Amino acid sequence: MPTTAITKIVDPVTRIEGHMKVEVTIDQVAGQFEVTDAHSTGTLFRGFETVLNGRNPWDAPIITERICGVCPVSHGMASVMALEAAAAQKASGNARILRNLVLGADFLHSHILHFYLLAAMDYVKGPASAPWTPAWAIPARPGLDTLTIAGNLPNAIEARRRAHEMGALFGGRMPHPHAYIAGGFTAVPTSDNITKFGAHLDWLNSFIQNVYIPDVQMLSNVYPDYKAIGDGYRNLLAYGVFNLNDAGTTKLMKKGLVRAATPSTVQTVAAANINESVTYSWYDDTTNNLAPVKGSTMPIYPKTGAYSWLKAPRYQGEPFEAGPLARMWVNGNYRKGISVMDRHLARAQEALKIAKAMKTWLSQLTVGGQVYDTGFTLSMPQSGSGVGLTEAPRGALGHWVTVASGKISKYQIITPTCWNASPRDAKGVRGPIEEALIGTPISNPDEPIEVVRVIHSFDPCLSCAVHVMRPKGKVTVFSA
Ligand code: NFE
C-alpha cells in the first residue's frame, strides 16, 4: 500500500454514461482505509425544462423521452400522466395495459443490462482487451464463472434485445417510443403482436428465474460482506407504478415511503412535500428550496460552493433513496436489508415480479380494442397544471407541468438519479449516494473498486469519475 500520495487518471472507470463524477476522501480509521467523505457531481447541464418552455403541451412526452435512451418510456409515462392530470383525464382499458406492458419491458431490459453489463464487471474480470480494459485489479474471489463472457453474459445481451423488441412491438420503436400520448396510446393490439410479445416474455420469465436471480444470489453468496456496506440513510421513497385499474387506485408497485427509524411502517407520500435545494448546485439561489410546481431552472456557473448540476430533492426536508429496493421494501416484497447486495437482490426479484404481472396484463388486452379515450379533449386546457408521479427502473420519477395560454409555461422533472446522486442540501446534508459511501472499507486507495461498487448498486444513469483525496497528500483523480 503506497504511503506517498499519487496523482493518477484512469479512463474509463467503468462502462456507463459520462455525466457524473464522485469525489471521495479516503483516510485511515482504526488502521483500515475507508471513505470518510464524498461529493457527488452531475457534470451535465440537462436543461430539458428550459427546452419545453413555450412549447405545445402535446410535445412534452416526445421531447422528455429524449432525456435518456435507457429509461425513455418512464419519461413518456410521467409526461402523459402530468398532462392528463392537467386535463383531469385518465387513460383506460387497452391504453393503460399497453402503457404498462411497454414500460414493463423497459424495466426488464434496464435491470438485466445493469446487472450483467454495468455492475457485474466490478466483481469479475473481463477479457484483457478493449472495451474490458483498462480496468482496476479486482481481488479474485472464486465462484463467479457464470458472470463471465463465457458464461451468461451473451444470454443477458439476448435478454435485453428481446425486451427491447417487446417495447417496439407495441411502442413502435425502442428507444423513445412515440406511442405514449395524453389520453391514450397510439398502437392497437393485434393477435400477431400479442403472440410475439408473449413469446419473448416467456423466454424472459425463464431467464430471470433460472439465470438472472441465481446469478445475483451467487454474487451475494461470494460477496456477503457487501450486505454490510453502503446502507446510507435507510430512508426509502416510491411513487408507485403500473396501474391495475383504470382509476389508478391499485398498482402493482404501490406508493409509499419508509424512514430509518420505523422501517416496517409505510407512510403516505404527497407531492406537496417535495422541494429542491440548490445551495450546492449550479442554479440561482433565488430558486432555493422551491417545490417543483413552483420550481425554476436558472443555471449559474460558476457559483461559490456549488459542485453539481443536480439539484437536491428532499421530502419534508430529508434525503430519500429511490429505486427497486425502495419499491420492493414499500410493497413488503423485500425487507432483508439495505446495502449494496440488497439493492442487487431486490432489483432482480422485482424483475420477476414485473415479468409475471406482464403475463397477466397481456391476457387482458382486447384485440383491436380502443386505445384512446374519446372523451379526452383533443385540445389541452388553455391553463392548468398537473403532476405525473411514476417509477423509472431507477426509482421515483416526477414531471410537473404548468400550461398558460395553451403553451407550457413551466416544466420541472425530478429523476430517480437526482434523488440518489444529489449533492448536499441547504442544511449541508449529504445526498443518498454520498451518505452510502461513508465508511466503505477500501483495500487499495489507488484503485478503490469498493467505491464504484457502492455507486453502481444504485444503478445511477451516469458515469462516474472518482476523485480520491488523502488528507495532507496529493490528489488522485480517476476520470471517466
Ligand atoms: Ni437515464 Fe432514468 C431511470 C429516469 S435515471 S435511466 O431509470 O428517470 O434518473
CSV table of C-alpha atoms and ligand atoms in Angstrom, one decimal:
chain,number,residue,atom,x,y,z
A,1,MET,CA,0.0,0.0,0.0
A,2,PRO,CA,1.6,3.3,-1.1
A,3,THR,CA,2.5,5.7,1.7
A,4,THR,CA,3.1,8.7,-0.6
A,5,ALA,CA,0.2,10.2,-2.4
A,6,ILE,CA,-0.1,9.8,-6.1
A,7,THR,CA,-1.9,11.5,-9.0
A,8,LYS,CA,-3.5,9.2,-11.4
A,9,ILE,CA,-6.1,9.2,-14.1
A,10,VAL,CA,-7.9,6.0,-15.0
A,11,ASP,CA,-10.1,6.3,-18.1
A,12,PRO,CA,-12.7,4.9,-18.1
A,13,VAL,CA,-13.6,3.8,-14.6
A,14,THR,CA,-16.4,1.7,-16.0
A,15,ARG,CA,-18.9,1.4,-18.8
A,16,ILE,CA,-21.7,3.8,-18.2
A,17,GLU,CA,-22.7,7.2,-19.4
A,18,GLY,CA,-20.4,10.1,-18.8
A,19,HIS,CA,-22.3,12.6,-16.8
A,20,MET,CA,-21.0,12.1,-13.2
A,21,LYS,CA,-18.0,12.2,-11.0
A,22,VAL,CA,-17.8,11.3,-7.4
A,23,GLU,CA,-15.0,12.6,-5.2
A,24,VAL,CA,-14.2,10.6,-2.1
A,25,THR,CA,-11.9,11.3,0.8
A,26,ILE,CA,-10.2,8.2,2.0
A,27,ASP,CA,-8.5,8.1,5.3
A,28,GLN,CA,-7.3,5.6,7.9
A,29,VAL,CA,-9.8,4.8,10.6
A,30,ALA,CA,-8.6,2.3,13.2
A,31,GLY,CA,-5.8,1.1,10.9
A,32,GLN,CA,-8.1,0.5,7.9
A,33,PHE,CA,-8.6,2.7,4.9
A,34,GLU,CA,-12.2,3.8,4.5
A,35,VAL,CA,-14.3,6.6,2.9
A,36,THR,CA,-14.7,9.5,5.2
A,37,ASP,CA,-16.4,12.0,2.9
A,38,ALA,CA,-18.0,12.1,-0.5
A,39,HIS,CA,-19.2,14.6,-3.1
A,40,SER,CA,-21.4,13.5,-6.0
A,41,THR,CA,-21.3,15.7,-9.0
A,42,GLY,CA,-23.6,15.7,-12.0
A,43,THR,CA,-21.4,17.2,-14.7
A,44,LEU,CA,-24.0,17.7,-17.4
A,45,PHE,CA,-26.5,20.6,-17.6
A,46,ARG,CA,-29.6,18.9,-18.9
A,47,GLY,CA,-31.9,21.9,-19.4
A,48,PHE,CA,-34.9,20.0,-20.8
A,49,GLU,CA,-37.1,22.1,-18.6
A,50,THR,CA,-35.9,25.2,-20.4
A,51,VAL,CA,-36.4,23.5,-23.8
A,52,LEU,CA,-40.0,22.8,-23.0
A,53,ASN,CA,-41.0,26.4,-22.1
A,54,GLY,CA,-43.3,27.9,-24.7
A,55,ARG,CA,-43.9,24.5,-26.4
A,56,ASN,CA,-47.3,22.9,-27.2
A,57,PRO,CA,-48.1,20.6,-24.3
A,58,TRP,CA,-48.6,17.7,-26.7
A,59,ASP,CA,-44.8,17.9,-27.4
A,60,ALA,CA,-43.8,17.1,-23.8
A,61,PRO,CA,-43.9,13.3,-23.9
A,62,ILE,CA,-42.0,13.2,-27.2
A,63,ILE,CA,-39.3,15.6,-26.0
A,64,THR,CA,-38.9,14.4,-22.5
A,65,GLU,CA,-38.4,10.8,-23.7
A,66,ARG,CA,-35.1,12.1,-25.2
A,67,ILE,CA,-33.7,12.7,-21.7
A,68,CYS,CA,-32.5,9.2,-21.7
A,69,GLY,CA,-32.1,6.2,-24.0
A,70,VAL,CA,-32.3,3.7,-21.1
A,71,CYS,CA,-35.5,4.9,-19.4
A,72,PRO,CA,-37.3,6.9,-22.1
A,73,VAL,CA,-40.6,5.0,-21.5
A,74,SER,CA,-40.7,6.2,-17.9
A,75,HIS,CA,-40.5,9.8,-19.1
A,76,GLY,CA,-43.2,9.3,-21.7
A,77,MET,CA,-45.4,7.8,-18.9
A,78,ALA,CA,-44.7,10.6,-16.4
A,79,SER,CA,-45.3,13.2,-19.0
A,80,VAL,CA,-48.7,11.9,-20.2
A,81,MET,CA,-49.7,11.5,-16.6
A,82,ALA,CA,-48.9,15.1,-15.9
A,83,LEU,CA,-50.8,16.3,-18.9
A,84,GLU,CA,-53.7,14.1,-18.1
A,85,ALA,CA,-53.7,15.5,-14.6
A,86,ALA,CA,-53.8,19.0,-16.0
A,87,ALA,CA,-56.8,18.0,-18.2
A,88,ALA,CA,-58.5,15.9,-15.5
A,89,GLN,CA,-58.4,12.8,-17.7
A,90,LYS,CA,-57.0,9.3,-17.4
A,91,ALA,CA,-56.1,6.7,-20.0
A,92,SER,CA,-58.1,3.5,-19.6
A,93,GLY,CA,-58.5,-0.1,-20.7
A,94,ASN,CA,-56.2,-1.1,-23.5
A,95,ALA,CA,-54.2,2.1,-23.3
A,96,ARG,CA,-53.5,1.6,-19.6
A,97,ILE,CA,-52.4,-2.0,-20.2
A,98,LEU,CA,-50.3,-1.2,-23.3
A,99,ARG,CA,-48.5,1.5,-21.3
A,100,ASN,CA,-47.8,-1.0,-18.6
A,101,LEU,CA,-46.5,-3.6,-21.0
A,102,VAL,CA,-44.1,-1.3,-22.8
A,103,LEU,CA,-42.9,0.2,-19.5
A,104,GLY,CA,-42.6,-3.2,-18.0
A,105,ALA,CA,-40.4,-4.3,-21.0
A,106,ASP,CA,-38.2,-1.3,-20.4
A,107,PHE,CA,-37.8,-2.2,-16.7
A,108,LEU,CA,-36.7,-5.7,-17.7
A,109,HIS,CA,-34.1,-4.6,-20.3
A,110,SER,CA,-32.8,-2.0,-17.8
A,111,HIS,CA,-32.4,-4.3,-14.8
A,112,ILE,CA,-30.7,-7.0,-16.8
A,113,LEU,CA,-28.5,-4.5,-18.6
A,114,HIS,CA,-27.5,-3.1,-15.2
A,115,PHE,CA,-26.5,-6.3,-13.6
A,116,TYR,CA,-24.6,-8.1,-16.4
A,117,LEU,CA,-23.1,-5.2,-18.3
A,118,LEU,CA,-22.6,-2.4,-15.7
A,119,ALA,CA,-22.4,-3.9,-12.2
A,120,ALA,CA,-21.0,-7.4,-12.5
A,121,MET,CA,-17.8,-6.0,-14.1
A,122,ASP,CA,-17.0,-4.6,-10.7
A,123,TYR,CA,-16.6,-8.1,-9.4
A,124,VAL,CA,-15.4,-10.3,-12.3
A,125,LYS,CA,-12.6,-9.7,-14.8
A,126,GLY,CA,-13.4,-9.3,-18.5
A,127,PRO,CA,-11.0,-10.4,-21.2
A,128,ALA,CA,-7.8,-8.5,-21.5
A,129,SER,CA,-8.9,-6.4,-24.4
A,130,ALA,CA,-11.0,-3.3,-25.1
A,131,PRO,CA,-13.6,-2.4,-24.0
A,132,TRP,CA,-12.8,-4.5,-21.0
A,133,THR,CA,-9.5,-2.7,-20.4
A,134,PRO,CA,-8.1,-0.6,-18.8
A,135,ALA,CA,-9.6,-1.8,-15.6
A,136,TRP,CA,-8.8,-1.8,-11.9
A,137,ALA,CA,-7.4,-5.0,-10.4
A,138,ILE,CA,-10.2,-7.0,-8.8
A,139,PRO,CA,-9.0,-9.2,-6.0
A,140,ALA,CA,-10.0,-12.7,-7.1
A,141,ARG,CA,-12.9,-14.5,-5.4
A,142,PRO,CA,-13.7,-17.8,-7.0
A,143,GLY,CA,-17.3,-18.9,-7.9
A,144,LEU,CA,-18.4,-16.2,-10.3
A,145,ASP,CA,-17.9,-18.1,-13.6
A,146,THR,CA,-21.4,-17.6,-14.9
A,147,LEU,CA,-20.9,-13.9,-14.9
A,148,THR,CA,-18.2,-14.0,-17.5
A,149,ILE,CA,-18.3,-13.7,-21.2
A,150,ALA,CA,-18.1,-17.5,-21.4
A,151,GLY,CA,-21.0,-17.7,-19.0
A,152,ASN,CA,-24.3,-15.9,-19.1
A,153,LEU,CA,-23.3,-12.6,-20.5
A,154,PRO,CA,-24.2,-13.4,-24.1
A,155,ASN,CA,-27.6,-14.6,-22.8
A,156,ALA,CA,-28.1,-11.4,-21.0
A,157,ILE,CA,-27.5,-9.5,-24.2
A,158,GLU,CA,-30.1,-11.6,-25.9
A,159,ALA,CA,-32.5,-11.0,-23.0
A,160,ARG,CA,-32.0,-7.2,-23.4
A,161,ARG,CA,-32.6,-7.4,-27.1
A,162,ARG,CA,-35.8,-9.4,-26.6
A,163,ALA,CA,-37.1,-6.8,-24.0
A,164,HIS,CA,-36.4,-4.0,-26.5
A,165,GLU,CA,-38.3,-5.9,-29.2
A,166,MET,CA,-41.2,-6.2,-26.8
A,167,GLY,CA,-41.2,-2.4,-26.3
A,168,ALA,CA,-41.1,-1.9,-30.1
A,169,LEU,CA,-43.9,-4.3,-30.8
A,170,PHE,CA,-46.4,-2.0,-29.1
A,171,GLY,CA,-44.4,1.2,-28.8
A,172,GLY,CA,-43.4,1.3,-32.4
A,173,ARG,CA,-39.7,1.7,-31.7
A,174,MET,CA,-37.2,1.5,-29.0
A,175,PRO,CA,-35.8,3.6,-27.5
A,176,HIS,CA,-38.1,6.6,-27.5
A,177,PRO,CA,-41.4,5.0,-28.4
A,178,HIS,CA,-43.9,7.6,-29.7
A,179,ALA,CA,-47.0,5.7,-28.6
A,180,TYR,CA,-47.5,7.5,-25.2
A,181,ILE,CA,-49.9,10.4,-25.9
A,182,ALA,CA,-52.1,12.2,-23.5
A,183,GLY,CA,-55.4,10.4,-23.4
A,184,GLY,CA,-54.2,7.1,-24.6
A,185,PHE,CA,-51.8,5.1,-26.7
A,186,THR,CA,-51.3,5.1,-30.5
A,187,ALA,CA,-51.0,1.3,-31.2
A,188,VAL,CA,-53.9,-1.1,-31.4
A,189,PRO,CA,-53.1,-4.6,-30.1
A,190,THR,CA,-53.2,-7.3,-32.8
A,191,SER,CA,-53.2,-11.1,-32.2
A,192,ASP,CA,-49.9,-11.2,-34.0
A,193,ASN,CA,-48.2,-8.7,-31.7
A,194,ILE,CA,-49.7,-10.2,-28.6
A,195,THR,CA,-48.3,-13.6,-29.6
A,196,LYS,CA,-44.9,-12.3,-30.4
A,197,PHE,CA,-44.7,-10.2,-27.2
A,198,GLY,CA,-45.8,-13.3,-25.3
A,199,ALA,CA,-43.1,-15.5,-26.7
A,200,HIS,CA,-40.4,-13.0,-25.7
A,201,LEU,CA,-42.0,-12.6,-22.3
A,202,ASP,CA,-42.0,-16.4,-21.7
A,203,TRP,CA,-38.3,-16.5,-22.6
A,204,LEU,CA,-37.5,-13.6,-20.3
A,205,ASN,CA,-39.5,-15.1,-17.4
A,206,SER,CA,-37.4,-18.2,-17.7
A,207,PHE,CA,-34.2,-16.2,-18.0
A,208,ILE,CA,-35.0,-14.1,-14.9
A,209,GLN,CA,-35.9,-17.2,-12.8
A,210,ASN,CA,-33.3,-19.6,-14.0
A,211,VAL,CA,-30.3,-17.3,-14.8
A,212,TYR,CA,-30.6,-13.7,-13.5
A,213,ILE,CA,-31.8,-14.3,-10.0
A,214,PRO,CA,-29.5,-17.3,-9.4
A,215,ASP,CA,-26.5,-15.2,-10.7
A,216,VAL,CA,-27.3,-12.3,-8.4
A,217,GLN,CA,-27.8,-14.7,-5.5
A,218,MET,CA,-24.4,-16.3,-6.3
A,219,LEU,CA,-22.7,-12.9,-6.3
A,220,SER,CA,-24.3,-12.2,-3.0
A,221,ASN,CA,-23.0,-15.5,-1.6
A,222,VAL,CA,-19.5,-14.8,-2.8
A,223,TYR,CA,-19.6,-11.2,-1.5
A,224,PRO,CA,-21.5,-11.5,1.8
A,225,ASP,CA,-19.5,-8.5,3.1
A,226,TYR,CA,-21.4,-6.2,0.8
A,227,LYS,CA,-24.6,-6.9,2.8
A,228,ALA,CA,-23.0,-4.6,5.4
A,229,ILE,CA,-21.7,-2.0,3.1
A,230,GLY,CA,-23.4,1.0,1.5
A,231,ASP,CA,-26.6,1.4,3.6
A,232,GLY,CA,-26.8,5.1,3.7
A,233,TYR,CA,-29.7,6.9,5.3
A,234,ARG,CA,-32.1,4.0,5.1
A,235,ASN,CA,-34.9,6.4,4.0
A,236,LEU,CA,-36.8,4.8,1.1
A,237,LEU,CA,-39.2,6.5,-1.3
A,238,ALA,CA,-41.5,5.1,-4.0
A,239,TYR,CA,-44.2,6.9,-6.1
A,240,GLY,CA,-45.7,3.6,-7.3
A,241,VAL,CA,-46.3,2.4,-10.9
A,242,PHE,CA,-48.3,0.0,-13.1
A,243,ASN,CA,-52.0,0.9,-12.6
A,244,LEU,CA,-54.0,-2.3,-12.2
A,245,ASN,CA,-57.3,-0.5,-12.6
A,246,ASP,CA,-58.4,2.5,-14.7
A,247,ALA,CA,-58.9,4.7,-11.7
A,248,GLY,CA,-55.3,4.2,-10.8
A,249,THR,CA,-56.2,3.3,-7.2
A,250,THR,CA,-54.4,0.0,-7.3
A,251,LYS,CA,-50.9,-0.5,-8.6
A,252,LEU,CA,-48.5,-3.4,-8.9
A,253,MET,CA,-46.0,-1.4,-7.0
A,254,LYS,CA,-47.7,1.0,-4.6
A,255,LYS,CA,-46.7,4.5,-3.5
A,256,GLY,CA,-45.2,5.0,0.0
A,257,LEU,CA,-42.1,5.8,2.0
A,258,VAL,CA,-40.3,4.4,5.0
A,259,ARG,CA,-38.0,6.2,7.3
A,260,ALA,CA,-34.9,4.7,9.0
A,261,ALA,CA,-36.4,4.9,12.5
A,262,THR,CA,-39.6,2.9,11.5
A,263,PRO,CA,-38.6,0.6,8.7
A,264,SER,CA,-41.8,-1.5,9.0
A,265,THR,CA,-44.2,1.4,8.8
A,266,VAL,CA,-45.1,2.6,5.3
A,267,GLN,CA,-46.1,6.2,5.3
A,268,THR,CA,-48.0,8.1,2.7
A,269,VAL,CA,-46.4,10.3,0.0
A,270,ALA,CA,-47.7,13.7,-1.1
A,271,ALA,CA,-46.1,15.6,-3.9
A,272,ALA,CA,-46.6,18.8,-2.0
A,273,ASN,CA,-43.9,17.7,0.5
A,274,ILE,CA,-41.1,17.6,-2.1
A,275,ASN,CA,-38.8,20.5,-2.7
A,276,GLU,CA,-35.4,21.1,-4.2
A,277,SER,CA,-32.4,22.7,-2.7
A,278,VAL,CA,-29.8,24.4,-4.9
A,279,THR,CA,-27.3,25.7,-2.3
A,280,TYR,CA,-24.6,23.4,-3.7
A,281,SER,CA,-25.9,23.2,-7.2
A,282,TRP,CA,-25.1,25.5,-10.2
A,283,TYR,CA,-28.5,27.3,-10.0
A,284,ASP,CA,-29.6,30.7,-8.9
A,285,ASP,CA,-30.1,30.9,-5.1
A,286,THR,CA,-33.4,32.7,-5.6
A,287,THR,CA,-34.7,29.3,-6.7
A,288,ASN,CA,-33.6,27.5,-3.5
A,289,ASN,CA,-36.0,25.1,-1.7
A,290,LEU,CA,-38.8,25.5,-4.1
A,291,ALA,CA,-41.5,22.9,-4.7
A,292,PRO,CA,-41.2,21.7,-8.3
A,293,VAL,CA,-44.6,23.1,-9.2
A,294,LYS,CA,-43.0,26.5,-8.5
A,295,GLY,CA,-39.5,25.4,-9.5
A,296,SER,CA,-37.3,27.1,-12.0
A,297,THR,CA,-34.2,26.2,-13.9
A,298,MET,CA,-31.8,29.2,-13.7
A,299,PRO,CA,-28.3,28.0,-14.3
A,300,ILE,CA,-25.4,29.9,-12.7
A,301,TYR,CA,-21.9,28.7,-13.4
A,302,PRO,CA,-19.5,29.0,-11.7
A,303,LYS,CA,-21.1,29.5,-8.3
A,304,THR,CA,-19.2,29.6,-5.0
A,305,GLY,CA,-19.6,26.3,-3.0
A,306,ALA,CA,-21.6,24.6,-5.8
A,307,TYR,CA,-20.4,21.3,-7.2
A,308,SER,CA,-23.2,19.7,-9.2
A,309,TRP,CA,-25.7,20.3,-11.9
A,310,LEU,CA,-28.1,18.1,-10.0
A,311,LYS,CA,-30.4,19.9,-7.6
A,312,ALA,CA,-31.0,18.2,-4.2
A,313,PRO,CA,-34.6,16.9,-3.9
A,314,ARG,CA,-35.8,16.4,-0.4
A,315,TYR,CA,-39.1,15.0,1.1
A,316,GLN,CA,-40.1,17.0,4.1
A,317,GLY,CA,-36.5,18.2,4.2
A,318,GLU,CA,-35.0,14.8,4.3
A,319,PRO,CA,-33.0,12.8,1.6
A,320,PHE,CA,-34.5,9.6,0.4
A,321,GLU,CA,-33.2,6.7,-1.7
A,322,ALA,CA,-35.3,5.7,-4.7
A,323,GLY,CA,-35.1,2.5,-6.7
A,324,PRO,CA,-36.1,-1.1,-6.9
A,325,LEU,CA,-35.1,-1.7,-3.2
A,326,ALA,CA,-37.3,1.2,-2.2
A,327,ARG,CA,-40.2,-0.1,-4.2
A,328,MET,CA,-39.9,-3.7,-3.1
A,329,TRP,CA,-39.5,-2.6,0.6
A,330,VAL,CA,-42.6,-0.3,0.5
A,331,ASN,CA,-44.5,-3.2,-1.0
A,332,GLY,CA,-43.3,-5.7,1.6
A,333,ASN,CA,-41.7,-7.9,-1.1
A,334,TYR,CA,-38.1,-7.5,0.1
A,335,ARG,CA,-37.1,-6.4,3.6
A,336,LYS,CA,-33.9,-8.4,4.2
A,337,GLY,CA,-31.6,-5.3,4.5
A,338,ILE,CA,-30.4,-2.1,2.9
A,339,SER,CA,-26.9,-2.5,1.3
A,340,VAL,CA,-25.1,-2.9,-1.9
A,341,MET,CA,-26.1,-6.5,-2.3
A,342,ASP,CA,-29.7,-5.9,-1.1
A,343,ARG,CA,-30.1,-3.4,-4.0
A,344,HIS,CA,-29.0,-6.0,-6.5
A,345,LEU,CA,-31.1,-8.8,-5.0
A,346,ALA,CA,-34.2,-6.6,-4.8
A,347,ARG,CA,-33.7,-5.4,-8.4
A,348,ALA,CA,-33.6,-9.0,-9.7
A,349,GLN,CA,-36.6,-10.1,-7.7
A,350,GLU,CA,-38.5,-7.0,-8.9
A,351,ALA,CA,-37.8,-8.1,-12.5
A,352,LEU,CA,-39.5,-11.4,-11.8
A,353,LYS,CA,-42.5,-9.7,-10.1
A,354,ILE,CA,-43.0,-7.4,-13.1
A,355,ALA,CA,-42.4,-10.1,-15.7
A,356,LYS,CA,-45.0,-12.4,-14.1
A,357,ALA,CA,-47.5,-9.5,-13.9
A,358,MET,CA,-46.9,-8.7,-17.6
A,359,LYS,CA,-48.1,-12.2,-18.5
A,360,THR,CA,-51.5,-11.4,-16.9
A,361,TRP,CA,-51.7,-7.9,-18.5
A,362,LEU,CA,-51.1,-9.4,-21.9
A,363,SER,CA,-54.1,-11.7,-21.5
A,364,GLN,CA,-56.2,-8.6,-20.5
A,365,LEU,CA,-55.7,-6.8,-23.9
A,366,THR,CA,-58.7,-6.6,-26.2
A,367,VAL,CA,-57.6,-7.3,-29.8
A,368,GLY,CA,-58.5,-4.3,-32.0
A,369,GLY,CA,-60.0,-2.6,-29.0
A,370,GLN,CA,-60.0,1.1,-28.2
A,371,VAL,CA,-56.7,2.7,-27.2
A,372,TYR,CA,-57.8,6.3,-26.9
A,373,ASP,CA,-60.2,7.9,-24.6
A,374,THR,CA,-62.7,9.6,-26.9
A,375,GLY,CA,-63.9,11.7,-24.0
A,376,PHE,CA,-60.4,13.3,-23.9
A,377,THR,CA,-60.4,16.9,-25.2
A,378,LEU,CA,-58.0,16.9,-28.1
A,379,SER,CA,-57.1,20.5,-27.1
A,380,MET,CA,-55.2,20.8,-23.8
A,381,PRO,CA,-56.8,23.2,-21.4
A,382,GLN,CA,-55.6,26.8,-22.0
A,383,SER,CA,-54.4,26.9,-18.5
A,384,GLY,CA,-53.8,24.4,-15.8
A,385,SER,CA,-51.2,22.3,-14.1
A,386,GLY,CA,-50.6,18.7,-13.3
A,387,VAL,CA,-48.1,16.3,-11.8
A,388,GLY,CA,-47.2,12.8,-13.1
A,389,LEU,CA,-45.6,10.6,-10.4
A,390,THR,CA,-44.5,7.2,-11.6
A,391,GLU,CA,-41.5,5.0,-11.4
A,392,ALA,CA,-38.5,4.6,-13.7
A,393,PRO,CA,-36.3,1.5,-13.5
A,394,ARG,CA,-34.0,3.5,-11.2
A,395,GLY,CA,-36.8,4.8,-9.0
A,396,ALA,CA,-39.3,7.6,-8.3
A,397,LEU,CA,-39.8,9.9,-11.3
A,398,GLY,CA,-41.9,13.1,-11.3
A,399,HIS,CA,-42.9,15.5,-14.0
A,400,TRP,CA,-44.6,18.8,-13.1
A,401,VAL,CA,-46.3,20.8,-15.9
A,402,THR,CA,-48.0,24.2,-16.0
A,403,VAL,CA,-49.9,25.4,-19.0
A,404,ALA,CA,-50.7,29.0,-19.7
A,405,SER,CA,-52.3,30.5,-22.8
A,406,GLY,CA,-52.2,27.0,-24.3
A,407,LYS,CA,-48.4,26.7,-24.0
A,408,ILE,CA,-46.1,25.1,-21.5
A,409,SER,CA,-45.1,27.9,-19.1
A,410,LYS,CA,-43.3,25.7,-16.6
A,411,TYR,CA,-41.9,22.2,-16.7
A,412,GLN,CA,-39.9,20.5,-13.9
A,413,ILE,CA,-38.6,17.0,-13.8
A,414,ILE,CA,-37.1,15.1,-10.8
A,415,THR,CA,-35.4,11.9,-11.8
A,416,PRO,CA,-34.6,9.0,-9.5
A,417,THR,CA,-30.9,9.6,-10.0
A,418,CYS,CA,-31.4,13.2,-8.9
A,419,TRP,CA,-32.8,11.8,-5.6
A,420,ASN,CA,-30.0,9.3,-5.3
A,421,ALA,CA,-27.0,11.2,-6.6
A,422,SER,CA,-28.0,14.6,-5.2
A,423,PRO,CA,-25.4,16.9,-3.7
A,424,ARG,CA,-25.7,18.4,-0.2
A,425,ASP,CA,-28.9,20.3,0.5
A,426,ALA,CA,-29.4,23.8,2.1
A,427,LYS,CA,-28.7,22.3,5.5
A,428,GLY,CA,-25.4,20.8,4.3
A,429,VAL,CA,-26.9,17.2,4.5
A,430,ARG,CA,-25.3,14.8,2.0
A,431,GLY,CA,-27.3,13.1,-0.8
A,432,PRO,CA,-28.1,9.4,-0.5
A,433,ILE,CA,-25.1,8.1,-2.6
A,434,GLU,CA,-22.7,10.4,-0.8
A,435,GLU,CA,-24.0,9.1,2.5
A,436,ALA,CA,-24.0,5.5,1.4
A,437,LEU,CA,-20.3,5.8,0.6
A,438,ILE,CA,-19.3,6.9,4.1
A,439,GLY,CA,-17.5,4.1,6.0
A,440,THR,CA,-16.9,2.0,2.9
A,441,PRO,CA,-13.7,0.0,3.6
A,442,ILE,CA,-11.1,0.4,0.9
A,443,SER,CA,-8.3,-2.2,0.3
A,444,ASN,CA,-6.3,-0.2,-2.2
A,445,PRO,CA,-6.7,3.6,-2.2
A,446,ASP,CA,-5.1,3.7,-5.6
A,447,GLU,CA,-7.8,1.6,-7.1
A,448,PRO,CA,-10.8,1.9,-4.9
A,449,ILE,CA,-13.1,-0.5,-6.6
A,450,GLU,CA,-15.3,-0.6,-3.5
A,451,VAL,CA,-16.4,3.0,-4.1
A,452,VAL,CA,-17.6,2.0,-7.6
A,453,ARG,CA,-19.5,-1.0,-6.2
A,454,VAL,CA,-21.4,1.2,-3.8
A,455,ILE,CA,-22.2,3.8,-6.5
A,456,HIS,CA,-23.3,1.1,-9.0
A,457,SER,CA,-25.6,-0.6,-6.6
A,458,PHE,CA,-27.9,2.5,-7.1
A,459,ASP,CA,-27.7,2.0,-10.9
A,460,PRO,CA,-27.1,5.7,-11.5
A,461,CYS,CA,-27.8,6.8,-15.0
A,462,LEU,CA,-24.4,8.4,-15.1
A,463,SER,CA,-20.8,7.7,-15.5
A,464,CYS,CA,-18.6,8.1,-12.5
A,465,ALA,CA,-15.3,9.9,-12.3
A,466,VAL,CA,-13.9,9.3,-8.9
A,467,HIS,CA,-11.6,11.7,-7.2
A,468,VAL,CA,-9.7,10.2,-4.4
A,469,MET,CA,-8.1,12.6,-1.9
A,470,ARG,CA,-5.9,11.9,1.1
A,471,PRO,CA,-5.6,14.5,3.8
A,472,LYS,CA,-2.2,16.1,3.6
A,473,GLY,CA,-1.5,14.2,0.4
A,474,LYS,CA,-1.7,15.0,-3.3
A,475,VAL,CA,-4.9,14.3,-5.1
A,476,THR,CA,-5.6,11.1,-7.1
A,477,VAL,CA,-8.0,11.7,-9.9
A,478,PHE,CA,-9.9,8.9,-11.7
A,479,SER,CA,-12.0,10.3,-14.5
A,480,ALA,CA,-14.5,8.5,-16.7
B,1,NFE,NI1,-31.3,7.5,-17.8
B,1,NFE,FE1,-33.8,7.1,-15.7
B,1,NFE,C1,-34.3,5.6,-14.9
B,1,NFE,C2,-35.1,8.2,-15.1
B,1,NFE,S1,-32.4,7.8,-14.2
B,1,NFE,S2,-32.1,6.0,-16.8
B,1,NFE,O1,-34.5,4.6,-14.6
B,1,NFE,O2,-35.9,8.9,-14.9
B,1,NFE,O3,-32.6,9.2,-13.4
